[in-house]
GROMACS .gro file of C-alpha atoms in nm:
model
  227
    1LYS     CA    1  18.841  21.603  14.975
    2TYR     CA    2  19.065  21.301  15.033
    3ARG     CA    3  18.939  21.259  15.390
    4THR     CA    4  18.584  21.272  15.255
    5TRP     CA    5  18.669  21.011  14.992
    6LEU     CA    6  18.815  20.777  15.256
    7GLU     CA    7  18.498  20.814  15.462
    8GLU     CA    8  18.281  20.732  15.162
    9VAL     CA    9  18.471  20.419  15.057
   10ASP     CA   10  18.524  20.289  15.410
   11VAL     CA   11  18.300  19.990  15.334
   12LEU     CA   12  18.508  19.900  15.025
   13ILE     CA   13  18.870  19.978  15.096
   14THR     CA   14  19.105  19.716  15.239
   15GLU     CA   15  19.343  19.791  15.526
   16GLU     CA   16  19.638  19.751  15.288
   17GLU     CA   17  19.486  19.998  15.042
   18ARG     CA   18  19.415  20.244  15.322
   19ALA     CA   19  19.773  20.227  15.449
   20THR     CA   20  19.909  20.277  15.097
   21PHE     CA   21  19.681  20.575  15.035
   22LEU     CA   22  19.768  20.742  15.365
   23ALA     CA   23  20.139  20.706  15.288
   24LEU     CA   24  20.110  20.905  14.963
   25GLU     CA   25  20.251  21.257  14.982
   26LYS     CA   26  20.136  21.426  14.659
   27ASP     CA   27  19.786  21.499  14.538
   28TYR     CA   28  19.860  21.363  14.190
   29GLN     CA   29  19.956  21.032  14.355
   30ARG     CA   30  19.631  21.028  14.550
   31ASP     CA   31  19.431  21.106  14.235
   32ALA     CA   32  19.605  20.824  14.049
   33PHE     CA   33  19.535  20.587  14.340
   34ILE     CA   34  19.164  20.674  14.334
   35ARG     CA   35  19.144  20.611  13.958
   36GLN     CA   36  19.313  20.273  14.003
   37PHE     CA   37  19.093  20.194  14.304
   38TRP     CA   38  18.781  20.214  14.087
   39GLU     CA   39  18.937  20.056  13.777
   40VAL     CA   40  19.025  19.731  13.953
   41ARG     CA   41  18.665  19.705  14.076
   42ASP     CA   42  18.513  19.768  13.733
   43LYS     CA   43  18.365  19.441  13.610
   44LEU     CA   44  18.263  19.589  13.273
   45ARG     CA   45  18.593  19.728  13.152
   46ARG     CA   46  18.481  19.702  12.790
   47THR     CA   47  18.254  20.003  12.849
   48ALA     CA   48  18.368  20.364  12.878
   49ARG     CA   49  18.175  20.406  13.204
   50ASN     CA   50  18.252  20.263  13.543
   51GLU     CA   51  17.905  20.146  13.641
   52LEU     CA   52  18.006  20.039  13.990
   53ARG     CA   53  18.157  20.378  14.071
   54GLU     CA   54  17.852  20.561  13.939
   55ARG     CA   55  17.615  20.337  14.134
   56PHE     CA   56  17.818  20.361  14.453
   57GLU     CA   57  17.850  20.741  14.435
   58ALA     CA   58  17.473  20.765  14.380
   59ASN     CA   59  17.424  20.549  14.689
   60VAL     CA   60  17.656  20.782  14.886
   61GLN     CA   61  17.445  21.083  14.793
   62GLN     CA   62  17.126  20.900  14.882
   63ALA     CA   63  17.266  20.786  15.218
   64ARG     CA   64  17.378  21.140  15.305
   65SER     CA   65  17.037  21.275  15.208
   66LEU     CA   66  16.840  21.017  15.407
   67PHE     CA   67  17.062  20.954  15.709
   68GLY     CA   68  17.330  21.225  15.716
   69ASP     CA   69  17.606  21.019  15.874
   70LEU     CA   70  17.766  20.752  15.657
   71LYS     CA   71  17.865  20.561  15.971
   72ASP     CA   72  17.499  20.495  16.052
   73GLY     CA   73  17.419  20.127  16.004
   74ARG     CA   74  17.143  20.214  15.757
   75SER     CA   75  17.395  20.403  15.543
   76ARG     CA   76  17.628  20.104  15.536
   77VAL     CA   77  17.350  19.872  15.421
   78LEU     CA   78  17.240  20.123  15.156
   79LEU     CA   79  17.595  20.186  15.027
   80LEU     CA   80  17.655  19.817  14.966
   81ASN     CA   81  17.308  19.698  14.868
   82GLY     CA   82  17.112  19.998  14.745
   83LEU     CA   83  16.768  20.082  14.879
   84PRO     CA   84  16.545  19.788  14.974
   85GLY     CA   85  16.229  19.691  14.793
   86GLU     CA   86  16.040  19.781  15.110
   87ARG     CA   87  16.150  19.975  15.416
   88VAL     CA   88  15.927  19.952  15.724
   89GLU     CA   89  15.992  20.205  16.000
   90SER     CA   90  15.866  20.104  16.342
   91ASN     CA   91  15.606  20.325  16.507
   92CYS     CA   92  15.601  20.109  16.820
   93SER     CA   93  15.773  20.352  17.056
   94LEU     CA   94  15.580  20.220  17.358
   95ILE     CA   95  15.736  19.874  17.328
   96LEU     CA   96  16.031  19.889  17.082
   97TRP     CA   97  16.340  20.103  17.048
   98PRO     CA   98  16.355  20.293  16.714
   99LEU     CA   99  16.370  20.013  16.460
  100GLU     CA  100  16.355  19.958  16.084
  101VAL     CA  101  16.307  19.642  15.879
  102TRP     CA  102  16.446  19.640  15.523
  103PHE     CA  103  16.312  19.377  15.283
  104TYR     CA  104  16.519  19.290  14.976
  105SER     CA  105  16.413  19.059  14.694
  106GLU     CA  106  16.779  19.086  14.585
  107SER     CA  107  17.051  19.348  14.597
  108GLU     CA  108  17.378  19.459  14.443
  109MET     CA  109  17.551  19.216  14.681
  110ALA     CA  110  17.322  18.915  14.678
  111SER     CA  111  17.094  18.755  14.421
  112GLU     CA  112  16.863  18.613  14.686
  113MET     CA  113  16.589  18.743  14.912
  114PHE     CA  114  16.699  18.867  15.253
  115THR     CA  115  16.585  19.094  15.534
  116VAL     CA  116  16.780  19.334  15.755
  117VAL     CA  117  16.668  19.461  16.096
  118LEU     CA  118  16.830  19.782  16.219
  119TYR     CA  119  16.776  19.946  16.557
  120ARG     CA  120  16.911  20.208  16.796
  121LYS     CA  121  17.045  20.024  17.099
  122TRP     CA  122  16.880  20.159  17.415
  123GLY     CA  123  16.721  20.421  17.190
  124ALA     CA  124  17.043  20.623  17.147
  125GLY     CA  125  17.322  20.664  16.896
  126PRO     CA  126  17.325  20.556  16.532
  127PHE     CA  127  17.125  20.267  16.395
  128ARG     CA  128  17.305  19.934  16.398
  129ILE     CA  129  17.243  19.602  16.228
  130TRP     CA  130  17.068  19.359  16.462
  131HIS     CA  131  17.232  19.019  16.495
  132PRO     CA  132  17.006  18.731  16.604
  133GLY     CA  133  17.268  18.625  16.858
  134GLU     CA  134  17.180  18.938  17.056
  135GLY     CA  135  16.833  18.800  17.127
  136ILE     CA  136  16.510  18.990  17.073
  137ASP     CA  137  16.504  19.149  17.420
  138VAL     CA  138  16.752  19.417  17.305
  139LEU     CA  139  16.488  19.542  17.059
  140PHE     CA  140  16.229  19.607  17.330
  141ALA     CA  141  16.218  19.939  17.514
  142GLN     CA  142  16.048  19.781  17.815
  143SER     CA  143  16.265  19.540  18.010
  144VAL     CA  144  16.137  19.197  18.106
  145LEU     CA  145  16.154  19.295  18.474
  146GLU     CA  146  15.927  19.596  18.411
  147ARG     CA  147  15.663  19.383  18.244
  148ARG     CA  148  15.682  19.094  18.492
  149PRO     CA  149  15.354  19.059  18.687
  150ALA     CA  150  15.338  19.106  19.061
  151ALA     CA  151  15.387  18.803  19.285
  152GLY     CA  152  15.077  18.587  19.296
  153SER     CA  153  14.930  18.722  18.974
  154GLU     CA  154  14.887  18.516  18.658
  155SER     CA  155  15.214  18.498  18.464
  156SER     CA  156  15.221  18.715  18.153
  157GLY     CA  157  15.521  18.515  18.025
  158ARG     CA  158  15.315  18.201  17.968
  159GLY     CA  159  15.322  18.093  17.604
  160VAL     CA  160  15.574  18.352  17.486
  161GLY     CA  161  15.804  18.295  17.190
  162PRO     CA  162  16.183  18.258  17.176
  163ARG     CA  163  16.380  18.400  17.465
  164GLY     CA  164  16.580  18.712  17.421
  165GLY     CA  165  16.935  18.754  17.540
  166GLU     CA  166  17.015  19.070  17.736
  167GLY     CA  167  16.776  19.175  18.005
  168SER     CA  168  16.588  18.850  18.039
  169GLU     CA  169  16.719  18.804  18.395
  170GLY     CA  170  16.603  18.443  18.399
  171GLY     CA  171  16.249  18.541  18.294
  172ALA     CA  172  16.059  18.415  17.994
  173GLY     CA  173  16.180  18.700  17.776
  174HIS     CA  174  15.990  18.901  17.518
  175SER     CA  175  15.779  18.748  17.243
  176LEU     CA  176  15.719  18.860  16.885
  177ALA     CA  177  15.349  18.821  16.966
  178GLU     CA  178  15.380  19.144  17.168
  179ILE     CA  179  15.443  19.335  16.845
  180THR     CA  180  15.127  19.209  16.674
  181ASP     CA  181  14.918  19.251  16.989
  182MET     CA  182  14.701  19.549  16.902
  183ASN     CA  183  14.681  19.646  17.270
  184ASN     CA  184  15.045  19.754  17.247
  185SER     CA  185  14.979  20.037  16.999
  186CYS     CA  186  15.217  19.916  16.727
  187GLY     CA  187  15.021  20.062  16.437
  188ASP     CA  188  14.779  19.867  16.222
  189TRP     CA  189  14.803  19.490  16.211
  190ASP     CA  190  14.971  19.473  15.868
  191HIS     CA  191  15.244  19.715  15.977
  192ALA     CA  192  15.303  19.523  16.300
  193ARG     CA  193  15.299  19.191  16.114
  194LYS     CA  194  15.575  19.308  15.876
  195ILE     CA  195  15.798  19.415  16.164
  196ALA     CA  196  15.749  19.085  16.346
  197ALA     CA  197  15.799  18.888  16.023
  198GLY     CA  198  16.127  19.067  15.950
  199ILE     CA  199  16.264  18.996  16.297
  200ALA     CA  200  16.145  18.634  16.273
  201TRP     CA  201  16.321  18.587  15.937
  202VAL     CA  202  16.657  18.703  16.073
  203MET     CA  203  16.611  18.483  16.381
  204SER     CA  204  16.537  18.182  16.159
  205GLN     CA  205  16.875  18.207  15.983
  206GLY     CA  206  17.066  18.086  16.288
  207LEU     CA  207  17.433  18.027  16.213
  208ARG     CA  208  17.373  18.098  15.845
  209TRP     CA  209  17.336  18.464  15.936
  210GLU     CA  210  17.714  18.490  15.991
  211PHE     CA  211  17.779  18.395  15.629
  212LEU     CA  212  17.501  18.610  15.491
  213GLU     CA  213  17.618  18.909  15.694
  214ALA     CA  214  17.973  18.871  15.559
  215ARG     CA  215  17.838  18.875  15.204
  216ILE     CA  216  17.600  19.169  15.220
  217PHE     CA  217  17.758  19.400  15.480
  218GLY     CA  218  18.134  19.349  15.477
  219PRO     CA  219  18.399  19.475  15.235
  220LEU     CA  220  18.499  19.115  15.162
  221GLY     CA  221  18.149  19.052  15.034
  222MET     CA  222  18.187  19.318  14.769
  223LYS     CA  223  18.523  19.185  14.656
  224ASP     CA  224  18.390  18.827  14.647
  225THR     CA  225  18.128  18.932  14.393
  226GLY     CA  226  18.392  19.081  14.167
  227PHE     CA  227  18.360  19.440  14.279
   0.00000   0.00000   0.00000
């Protein structure tokens, strides 16, 4: 049960706390550590309940139910921020790797609107949080080389949006317009528009994304808010 507990609080526990916990030899010491772990994170100590612990443990159960593995990027976002106001799952398998866009008006970590894009890199493994520095090409299942027109034909890259990073091979890169192009079978227009809008929002953050990511995804973010 202690291994399970460590797995569940991985997004909260500091390296110093982890080392201290692993050095304990008796179960009663471990139980006392766990009680103290939650007490120091309880912002409302005047109440008999520990609201943070209750909320976090509910998020753990929800993450296990929805995603199974707590190490999945979606689980990490859920554990720290709760479920989003809207969760859009991509059905664009012909052009995008499995992808989800989570829209928050606010969360347990931030009092502002933000959006998270999660995807399975190369279509395999757990979902991971997409960083705009990766470029949008990593989100597309079809490489730029595969979609490049034959020599002498009219360039399909003309007028595309921002370049992606990996896989562009000096080409124009993918464009968000490909997602809302109904010829690409990305669902109805509203669904495609939401996916493209979510990706565009993260891209627009630029360097600010580093600070936002530290607040809403990292253990330091939770401690900075008093948790």
